[in-house]
Short mmCIF file of C-alpha atoms in Angstrom, two decimals:
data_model
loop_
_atom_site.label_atom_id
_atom_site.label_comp_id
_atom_site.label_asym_id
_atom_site.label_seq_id
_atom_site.Cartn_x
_atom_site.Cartn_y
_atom_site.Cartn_z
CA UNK S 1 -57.97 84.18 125.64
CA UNK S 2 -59.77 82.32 128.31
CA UNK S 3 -58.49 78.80 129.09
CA UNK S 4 -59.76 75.71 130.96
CA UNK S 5 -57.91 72.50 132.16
CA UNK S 6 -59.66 69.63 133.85
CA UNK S 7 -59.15 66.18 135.35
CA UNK S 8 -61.39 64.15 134.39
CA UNK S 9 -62.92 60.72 133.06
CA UNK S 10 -63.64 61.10 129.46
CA UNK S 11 -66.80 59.18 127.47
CA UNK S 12 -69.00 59.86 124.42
CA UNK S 13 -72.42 60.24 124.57
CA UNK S 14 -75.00 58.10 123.38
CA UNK S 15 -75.92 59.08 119.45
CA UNK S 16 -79.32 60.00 118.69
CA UNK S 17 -80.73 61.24 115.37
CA UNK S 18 -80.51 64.94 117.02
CA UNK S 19 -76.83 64.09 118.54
CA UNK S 20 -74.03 63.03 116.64
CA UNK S 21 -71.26 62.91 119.29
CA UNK S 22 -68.52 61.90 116.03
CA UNK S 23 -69.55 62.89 112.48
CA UNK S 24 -68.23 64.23 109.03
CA UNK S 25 -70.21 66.32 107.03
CA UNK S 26 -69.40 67.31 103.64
CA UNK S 27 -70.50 70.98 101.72
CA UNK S 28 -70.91 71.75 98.42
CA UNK S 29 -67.65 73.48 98.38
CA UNK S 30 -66.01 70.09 98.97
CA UNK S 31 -65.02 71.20 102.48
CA UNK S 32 -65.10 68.40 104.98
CA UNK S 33 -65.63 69.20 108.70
CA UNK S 34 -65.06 66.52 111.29
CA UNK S 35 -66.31 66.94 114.73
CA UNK S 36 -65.99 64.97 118.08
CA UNK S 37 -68.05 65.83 121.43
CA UNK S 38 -67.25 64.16 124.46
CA UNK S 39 -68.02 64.18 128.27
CA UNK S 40 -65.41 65.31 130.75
CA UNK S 41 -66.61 63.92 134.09
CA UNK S 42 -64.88 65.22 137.27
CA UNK S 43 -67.45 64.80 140.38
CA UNK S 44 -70.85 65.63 139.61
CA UNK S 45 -69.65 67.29 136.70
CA UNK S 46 -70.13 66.49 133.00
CA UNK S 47 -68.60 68.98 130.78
CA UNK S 48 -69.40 68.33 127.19
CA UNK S 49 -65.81 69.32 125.22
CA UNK S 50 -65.17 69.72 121.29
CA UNK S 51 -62.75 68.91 118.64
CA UNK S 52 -63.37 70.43 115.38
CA UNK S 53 -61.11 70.65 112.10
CA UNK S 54 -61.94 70.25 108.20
CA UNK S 55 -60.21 70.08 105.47
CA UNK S 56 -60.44 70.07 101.80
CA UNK S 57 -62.10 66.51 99.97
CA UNK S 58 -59.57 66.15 97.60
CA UNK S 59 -56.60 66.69 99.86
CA UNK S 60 -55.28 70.06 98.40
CA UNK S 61 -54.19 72.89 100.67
CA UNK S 62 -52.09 73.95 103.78
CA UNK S 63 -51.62 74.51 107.13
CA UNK S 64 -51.01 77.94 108.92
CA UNK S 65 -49.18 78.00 111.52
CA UNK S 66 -46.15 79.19 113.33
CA UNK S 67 -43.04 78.08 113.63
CA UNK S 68 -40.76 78.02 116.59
CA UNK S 69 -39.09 80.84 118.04
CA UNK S 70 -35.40 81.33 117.98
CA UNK S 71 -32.64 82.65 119.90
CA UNK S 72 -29.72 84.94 117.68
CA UNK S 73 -26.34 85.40 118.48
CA UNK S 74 -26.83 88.21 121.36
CA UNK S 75 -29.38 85.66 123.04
CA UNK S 76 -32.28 87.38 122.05
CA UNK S 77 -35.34 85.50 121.35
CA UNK S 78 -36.64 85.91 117.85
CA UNK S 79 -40.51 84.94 117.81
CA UNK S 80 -41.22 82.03 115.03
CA UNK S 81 -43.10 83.50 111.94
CA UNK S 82 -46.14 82.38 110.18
CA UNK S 83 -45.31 78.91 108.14
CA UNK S 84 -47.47 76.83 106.00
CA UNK S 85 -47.34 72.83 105.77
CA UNK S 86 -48.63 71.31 103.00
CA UNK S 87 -51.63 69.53 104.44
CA UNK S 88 -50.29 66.34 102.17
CA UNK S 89 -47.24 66.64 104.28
CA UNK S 90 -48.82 67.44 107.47
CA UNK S 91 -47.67 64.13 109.64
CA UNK S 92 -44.17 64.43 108.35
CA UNK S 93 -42.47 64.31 111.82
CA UNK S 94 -39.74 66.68 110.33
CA UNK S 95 -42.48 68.88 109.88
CA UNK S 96 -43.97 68.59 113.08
CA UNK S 97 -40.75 69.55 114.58
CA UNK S 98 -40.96 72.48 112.92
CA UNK S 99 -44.17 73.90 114.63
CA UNK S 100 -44.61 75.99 117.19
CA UNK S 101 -45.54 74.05 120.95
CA UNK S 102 -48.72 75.91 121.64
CA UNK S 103 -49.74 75.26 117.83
CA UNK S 104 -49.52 71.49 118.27
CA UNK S 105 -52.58 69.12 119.41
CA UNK S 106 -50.96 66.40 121.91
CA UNK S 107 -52.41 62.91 122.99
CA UNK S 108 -50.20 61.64 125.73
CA UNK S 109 -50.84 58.15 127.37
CA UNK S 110 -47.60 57.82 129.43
CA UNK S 111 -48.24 58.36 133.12
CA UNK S 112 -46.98 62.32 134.10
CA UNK S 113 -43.47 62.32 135.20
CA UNK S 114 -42.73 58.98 134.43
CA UNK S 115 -40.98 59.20 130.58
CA UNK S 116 -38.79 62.55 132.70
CA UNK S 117 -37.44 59.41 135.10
CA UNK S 118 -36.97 57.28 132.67
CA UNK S 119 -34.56 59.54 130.77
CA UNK S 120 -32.66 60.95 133.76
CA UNK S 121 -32.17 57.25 134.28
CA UNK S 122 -30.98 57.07 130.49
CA UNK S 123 -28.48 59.56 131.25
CA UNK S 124 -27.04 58.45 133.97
CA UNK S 125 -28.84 59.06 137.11
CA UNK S 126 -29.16 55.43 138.41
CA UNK S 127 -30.48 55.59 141.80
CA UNK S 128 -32.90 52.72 143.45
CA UNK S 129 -35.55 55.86 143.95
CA UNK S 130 -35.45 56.56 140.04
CA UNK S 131 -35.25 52.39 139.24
CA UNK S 132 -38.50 51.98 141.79
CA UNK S 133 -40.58 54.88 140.31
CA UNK S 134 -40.54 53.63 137.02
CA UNK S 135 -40.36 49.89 138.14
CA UNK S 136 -37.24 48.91 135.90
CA UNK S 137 -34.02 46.96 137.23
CA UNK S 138 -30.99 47.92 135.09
CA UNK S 139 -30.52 51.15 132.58
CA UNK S 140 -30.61 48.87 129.36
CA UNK S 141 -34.46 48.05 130.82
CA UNK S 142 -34.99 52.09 131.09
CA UNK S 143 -33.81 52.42 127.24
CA UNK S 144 -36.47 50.09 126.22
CA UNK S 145 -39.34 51.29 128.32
CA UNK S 146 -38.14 54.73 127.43
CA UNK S 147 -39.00 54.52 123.45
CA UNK S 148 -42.25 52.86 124.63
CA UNK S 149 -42.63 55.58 126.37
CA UNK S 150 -42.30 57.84 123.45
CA UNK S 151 -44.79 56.10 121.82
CA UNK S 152 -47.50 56.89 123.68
CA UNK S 153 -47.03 61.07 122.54
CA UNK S 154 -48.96 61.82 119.68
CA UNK S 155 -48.87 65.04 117.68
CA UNK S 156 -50.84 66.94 115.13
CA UNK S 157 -50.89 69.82 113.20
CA UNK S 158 -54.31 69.54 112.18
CA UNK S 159 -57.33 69.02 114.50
CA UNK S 160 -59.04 66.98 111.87
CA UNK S 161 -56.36 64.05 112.96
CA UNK S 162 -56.84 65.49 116.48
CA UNK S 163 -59.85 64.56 116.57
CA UNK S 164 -59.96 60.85 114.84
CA UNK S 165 -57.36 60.06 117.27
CA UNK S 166 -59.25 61.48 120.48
CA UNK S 167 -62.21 59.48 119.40
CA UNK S 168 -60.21 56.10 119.51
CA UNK S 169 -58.20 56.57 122.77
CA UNK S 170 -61.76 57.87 124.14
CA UNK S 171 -63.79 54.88 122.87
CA UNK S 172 -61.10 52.50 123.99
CA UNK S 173 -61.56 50.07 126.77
CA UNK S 174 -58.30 50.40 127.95
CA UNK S 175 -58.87 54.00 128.54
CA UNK S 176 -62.64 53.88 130.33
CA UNK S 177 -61.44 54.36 133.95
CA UNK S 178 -58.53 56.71 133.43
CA UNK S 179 -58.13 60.04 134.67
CA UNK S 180 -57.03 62.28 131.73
CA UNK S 181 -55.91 66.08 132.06
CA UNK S 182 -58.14 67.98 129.44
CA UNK S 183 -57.08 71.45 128.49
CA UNK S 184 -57.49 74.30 125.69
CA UNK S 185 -59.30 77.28 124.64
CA UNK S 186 -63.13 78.42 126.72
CA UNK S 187 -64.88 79.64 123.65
CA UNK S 188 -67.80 81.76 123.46
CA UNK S 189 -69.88 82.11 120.08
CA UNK S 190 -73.16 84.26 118.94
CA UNK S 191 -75.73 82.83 117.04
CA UNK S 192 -78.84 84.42 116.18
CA UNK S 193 -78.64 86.84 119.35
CA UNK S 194 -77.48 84.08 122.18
CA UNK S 195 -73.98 83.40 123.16
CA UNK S 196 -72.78 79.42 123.59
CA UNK S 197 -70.08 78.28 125.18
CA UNK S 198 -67.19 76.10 123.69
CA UNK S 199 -64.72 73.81 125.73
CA UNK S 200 -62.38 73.70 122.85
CA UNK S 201 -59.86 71.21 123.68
CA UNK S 202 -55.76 70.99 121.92
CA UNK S 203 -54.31 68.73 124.94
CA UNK S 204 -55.33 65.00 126.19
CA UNK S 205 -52.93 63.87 128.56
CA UNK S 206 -53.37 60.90 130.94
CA UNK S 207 -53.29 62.16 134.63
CA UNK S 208 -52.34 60.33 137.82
CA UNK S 209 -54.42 57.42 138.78
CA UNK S 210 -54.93 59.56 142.01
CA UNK S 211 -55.17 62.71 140.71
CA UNK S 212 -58.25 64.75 141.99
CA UNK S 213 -61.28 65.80 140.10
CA UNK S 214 -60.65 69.57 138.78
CA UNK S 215 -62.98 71.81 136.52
CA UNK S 216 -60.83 74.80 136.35
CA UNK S 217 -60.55 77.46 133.63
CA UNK S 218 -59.28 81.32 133.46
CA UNK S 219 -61.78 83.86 132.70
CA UNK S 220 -60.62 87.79 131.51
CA UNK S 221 -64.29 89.68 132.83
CA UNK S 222 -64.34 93.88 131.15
CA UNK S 223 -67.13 95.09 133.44
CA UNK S 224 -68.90 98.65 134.36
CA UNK S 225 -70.04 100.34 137.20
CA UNK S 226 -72.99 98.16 137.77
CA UNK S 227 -71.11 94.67 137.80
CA UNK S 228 -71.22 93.24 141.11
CA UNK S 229 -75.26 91.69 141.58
CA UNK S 230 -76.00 91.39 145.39
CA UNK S 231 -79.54 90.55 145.13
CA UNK S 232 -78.94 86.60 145.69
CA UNK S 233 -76.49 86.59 148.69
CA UNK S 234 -79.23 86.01 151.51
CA UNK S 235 -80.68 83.35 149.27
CA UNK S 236 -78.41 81.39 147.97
CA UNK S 237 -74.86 82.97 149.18
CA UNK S 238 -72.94 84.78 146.44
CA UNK S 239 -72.36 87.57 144.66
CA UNK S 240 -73.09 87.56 140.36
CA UNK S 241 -70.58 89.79 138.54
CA UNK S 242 -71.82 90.64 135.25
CA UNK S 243 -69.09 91.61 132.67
CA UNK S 244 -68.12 90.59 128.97
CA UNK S 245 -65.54 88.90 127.61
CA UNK S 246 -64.00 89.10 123.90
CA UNK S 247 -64.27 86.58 121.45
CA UNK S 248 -63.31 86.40 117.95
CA UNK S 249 -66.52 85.84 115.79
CA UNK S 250 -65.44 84.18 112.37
CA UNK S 251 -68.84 85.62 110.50
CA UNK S 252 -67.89 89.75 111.43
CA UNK S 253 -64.23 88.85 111.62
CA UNK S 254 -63.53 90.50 114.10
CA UNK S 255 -63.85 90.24 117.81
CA UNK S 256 -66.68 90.85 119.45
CA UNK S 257 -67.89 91.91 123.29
CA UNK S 258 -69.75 88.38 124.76
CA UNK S 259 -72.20 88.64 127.90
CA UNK S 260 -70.49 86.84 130.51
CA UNK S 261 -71.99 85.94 134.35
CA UNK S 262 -69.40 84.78 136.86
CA UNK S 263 -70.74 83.65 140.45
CA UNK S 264 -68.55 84.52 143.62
CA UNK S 265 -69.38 82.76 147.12
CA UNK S 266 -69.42 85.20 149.65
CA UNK S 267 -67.49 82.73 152.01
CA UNK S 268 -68.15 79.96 154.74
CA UNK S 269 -65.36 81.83 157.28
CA UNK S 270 -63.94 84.88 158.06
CA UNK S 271 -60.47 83.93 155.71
CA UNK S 272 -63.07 83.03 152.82
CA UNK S 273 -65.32 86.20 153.40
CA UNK S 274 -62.87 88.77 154.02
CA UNK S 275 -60.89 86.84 150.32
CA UNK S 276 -64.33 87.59 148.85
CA UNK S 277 -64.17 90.87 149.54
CA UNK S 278 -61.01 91.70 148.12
CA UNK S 279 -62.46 90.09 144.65
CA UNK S 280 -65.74 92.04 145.01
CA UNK S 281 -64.08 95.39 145.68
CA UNK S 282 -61.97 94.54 142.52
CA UNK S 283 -65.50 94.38 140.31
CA UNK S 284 -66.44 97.72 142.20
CA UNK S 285 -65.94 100.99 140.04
CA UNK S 286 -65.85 104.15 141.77
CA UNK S 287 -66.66 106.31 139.49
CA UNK S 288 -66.11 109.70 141.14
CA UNK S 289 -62.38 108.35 140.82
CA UNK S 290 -62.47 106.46 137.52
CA UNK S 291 -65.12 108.20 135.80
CA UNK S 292 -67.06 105.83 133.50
CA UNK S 293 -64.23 103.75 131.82
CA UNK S 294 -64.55 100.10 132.16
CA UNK S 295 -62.45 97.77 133.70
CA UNK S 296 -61.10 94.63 133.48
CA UNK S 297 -59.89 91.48 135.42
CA UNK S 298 -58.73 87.83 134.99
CA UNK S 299 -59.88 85.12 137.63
CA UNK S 300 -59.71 81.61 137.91
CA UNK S 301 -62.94 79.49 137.86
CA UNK S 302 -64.40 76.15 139.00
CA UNK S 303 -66.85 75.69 135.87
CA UNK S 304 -70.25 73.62 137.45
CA UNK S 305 -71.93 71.51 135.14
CA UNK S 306 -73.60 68.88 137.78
CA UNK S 307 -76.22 68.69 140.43
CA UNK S 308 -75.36 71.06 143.27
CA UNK S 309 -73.85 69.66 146.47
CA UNK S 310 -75.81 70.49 149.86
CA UNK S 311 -75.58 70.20 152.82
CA UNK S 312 -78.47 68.69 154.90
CA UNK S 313 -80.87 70.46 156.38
CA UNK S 314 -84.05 69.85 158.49
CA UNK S 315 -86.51 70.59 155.86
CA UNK S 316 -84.78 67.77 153.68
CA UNK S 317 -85.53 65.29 156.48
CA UNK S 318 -88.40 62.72 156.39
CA UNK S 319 -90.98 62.58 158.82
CA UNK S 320 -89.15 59.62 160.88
CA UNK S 321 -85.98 61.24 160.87
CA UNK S 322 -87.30 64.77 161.93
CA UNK S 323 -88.93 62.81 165.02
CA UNK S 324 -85.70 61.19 165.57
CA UNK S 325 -83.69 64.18 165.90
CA UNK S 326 -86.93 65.90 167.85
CA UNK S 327 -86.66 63.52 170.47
CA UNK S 328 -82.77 63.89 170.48
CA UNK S 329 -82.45 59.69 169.32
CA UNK S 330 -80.25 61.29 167.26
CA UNK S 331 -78.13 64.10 166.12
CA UNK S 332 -78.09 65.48 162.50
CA UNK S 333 -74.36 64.63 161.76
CA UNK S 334 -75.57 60.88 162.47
CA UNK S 335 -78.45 61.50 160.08
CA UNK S 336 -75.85 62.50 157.37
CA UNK S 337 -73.57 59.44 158.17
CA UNK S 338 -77.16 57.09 157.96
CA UNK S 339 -78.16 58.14 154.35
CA UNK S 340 -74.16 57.50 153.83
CA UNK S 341 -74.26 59.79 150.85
CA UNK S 342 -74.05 63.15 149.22
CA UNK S 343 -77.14 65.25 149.09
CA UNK S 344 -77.56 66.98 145.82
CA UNK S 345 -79.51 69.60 144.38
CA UNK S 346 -80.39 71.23 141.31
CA UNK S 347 -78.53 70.85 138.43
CA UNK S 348 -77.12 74.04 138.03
CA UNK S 349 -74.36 75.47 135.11
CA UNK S 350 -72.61 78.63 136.24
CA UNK S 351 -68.43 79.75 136.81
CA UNK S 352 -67.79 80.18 140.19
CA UNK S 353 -64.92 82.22 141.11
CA UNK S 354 -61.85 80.92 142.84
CA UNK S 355 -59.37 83.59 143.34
CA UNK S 356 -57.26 85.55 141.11
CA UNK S 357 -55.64 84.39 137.85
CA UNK S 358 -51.73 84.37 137.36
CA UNK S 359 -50.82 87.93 137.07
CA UNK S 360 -53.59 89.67 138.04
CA UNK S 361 -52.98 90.10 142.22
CA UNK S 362 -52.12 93.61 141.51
CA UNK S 363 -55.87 93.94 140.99
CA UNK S 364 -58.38 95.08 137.91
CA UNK S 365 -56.96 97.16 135.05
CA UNK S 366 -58.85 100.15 133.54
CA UNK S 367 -59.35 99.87 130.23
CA UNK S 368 -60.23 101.77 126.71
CA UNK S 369 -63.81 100.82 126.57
CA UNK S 370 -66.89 102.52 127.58
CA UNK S 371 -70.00 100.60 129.06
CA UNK S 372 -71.50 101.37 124.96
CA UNK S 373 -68.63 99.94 123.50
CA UNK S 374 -69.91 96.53 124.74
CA UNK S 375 -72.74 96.12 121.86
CA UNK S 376 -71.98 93.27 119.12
CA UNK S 377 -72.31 94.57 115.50
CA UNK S 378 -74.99 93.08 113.64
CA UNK S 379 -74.37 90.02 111.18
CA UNK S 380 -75.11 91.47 107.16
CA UNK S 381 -74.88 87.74 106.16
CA UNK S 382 -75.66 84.99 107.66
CA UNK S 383 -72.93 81.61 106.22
CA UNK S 384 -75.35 78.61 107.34
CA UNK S 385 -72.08 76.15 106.11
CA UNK S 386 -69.61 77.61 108.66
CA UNK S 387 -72.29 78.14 111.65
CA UNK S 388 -72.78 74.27 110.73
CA UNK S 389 -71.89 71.34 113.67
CA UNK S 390 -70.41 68.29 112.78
CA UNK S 391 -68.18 64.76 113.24
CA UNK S 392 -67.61 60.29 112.36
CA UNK S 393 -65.70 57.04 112.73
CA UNK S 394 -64.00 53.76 114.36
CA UNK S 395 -60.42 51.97 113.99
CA UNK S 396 -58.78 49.04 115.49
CA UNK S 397 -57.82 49.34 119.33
CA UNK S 398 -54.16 49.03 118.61
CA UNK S 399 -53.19 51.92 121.94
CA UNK S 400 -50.00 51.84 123.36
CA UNK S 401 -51.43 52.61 127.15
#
């Protein structure tokens, strides 16, 4: 499954009648959904990221999930099986305990690393670094700010709560200048022959007041023998490797091949370039060695979702500044130090490769598929109450930050 996990500011977007950015629609069925969009801003990127999650109007039903795993007398890990939680019962913290990690939705305002001090200070590692870094005098002082630490963790079983919660930390205006770390599942969905993608989020946590700005995510590419795209390098300086990636697709129920097009920077030195290489011979298939079976490879991404930065050239200059430089009044590093800003260009959306994921430096796998295996089924039916978007509403500012 492809991932993502950002720093960034978070904010809701300004409703319209076309946007809802936090609504609840009801269906005949008497199946609520609830849905919250927000804005992840790192840079000059604004990522738009969802929480969606229904549930029944008269409160019946349960949740599916998994349990945690266990360890038997031999030591060996026994994976947790599939549980269900009466939805009634859902914030019952014995039943949250219960659940699975990765199966939980977290909110966490507490400062990263701080409630880990505060413990080790708890049990008994008093030093004047741990007192300083969590700016308490005396272990009884630790205990307290230690359950306020607590506090500030929120978990769910259900994104429905997920997402009422995310709305009020979000719309908070204690929260409108933090940095938060947003991660969870890069979606992608077909509709009517075009593929979206979904920043599906299942983790808010508040990052470092000087963390930096991050739009990463992990991408798993299957691609033939015609991947890598060359045609743009003199232009604009990379490489587009066309591949697809699997997503399950809850109308065919199944999972189904999605067109994916990653962009890779040839490189600004000789480290860069010769590192770009490496990743572009990894999208090359030679077929006279591996025939016509498809490959596959996982890669971390920046995802852009901003204007493009530049860097200044002469044809940006106006007419007074290219006369400056003509003369030699000035140089063009003292231009770029005058306008005493970034220039920016297009707006541009597009996954622009990094480097190699976490496990994948032994290179690109073959796989099972053929370059015709990559064709999604057609749809015999077409439900217009699951394909539908939704969201809704506020609460009293009552945040432990």
């Amino acid at each position: 499954m492809n991932t993502f996990s950002f720093i960034a500011n978070l904010s809701i977007g300004k409703e319209t009648d076309k946007f809802k950015p936090y609504e609840e629609k009801t269906f005949n069925s008497g199946w609520v959904n609830r849905t919250l969009k927000f804005n992840a801003t790192a840079g000059t990127n604004r990522i738009m990221c969802e929480i969606q999650g229904g549930c029944w109007s008269d409160g019946h039903g349960v949740i599916k999930t998994y349990g945690k795993n266990t360890t038997d007398a031999d030591g060996k890990v026994i994976q947790g099986e599939l549980i269900e939680i009466p939805w009634g019962e859902r914030q019952l913290q014995s039943n949250i305990d219960k659940v699975a990690n990765f199966r939980r939705f977290i909110v966490d305002l507490e400062l990263p690393g701080r409630r880990k001090i505060l413990q080790a200070i708890v049990d008994g590692e008093v030093t004047d670094e741990n007192l300083a870094a969590v700016n308490v005098d005396s272990v009884d002082e630790a205990k307290t700010e230690l359950e306020i630490s607590k506090e500030k963790r929120h978990e769910f079983l259900s994104e429905w709560d997920f997402a009422a919660f995310a709305y009020k930390v979000i719309t908070s205006e204690k929260t409108k200048r933090m940095k938060f770390m947003v991660a969870g599942n890069l979606i992608t969905t077909e509709y009517d022959g075009k593929f979206y993608q979904h920043y599906e989020v299942n983790r808010i946590m508040r990052a470092a007041d000087d963390a930096e700005y991050r739009t990463e995510a992990t991408i798993n590419l299957h691609f033939g023998k015609n991947a890598v795209d060359d045609g743009s390098v003199e232009e604009k300086g990379k490489y587009y490797i066309k591949g697809y990636t699997f997503d399950y697709d809850s109308q065919r129920k199944a999972k189904i091949p999605c067109p994916m097009i990653l962009a890779l920077p040839v490189g600004e030195d000789s480290k860069s370039q010769a590192y770009a290489n490496v990743l572009k011979k990894n999208f090359t298939i030679n077929t006279s060695v591996d025939g016509d079976i498809c490959k596959e490879l996982t890669v971390k991404v920046e995802c852009i979702d901003g204007a493009e930065k530049l860097e200044l050239t002469e044809d940006m200059l106006s007419d007074n500044e290219k006369e400056l430089l003509m003369i030699g009044a000035v140089t063009m590093d003292e231009l770029v130090r005058d306008r005493g800003k970034q220039v920016y260009g297009d707006r541009i959306r597009e996954f622009v490769i990094t480097g190699f994921a976490r496990g994948w430096m032994s290179g690109a796998k073959l796989t099972a598929y053929h370059e015709e295996d990559f064709v999604v089924p057609p749809l015999e039916k077409t439900d217009t109450e699951a394909l539908a978007n939704e969201l809704f509403t506020d609460e009293e500012d009552d945040l432990k930050i």
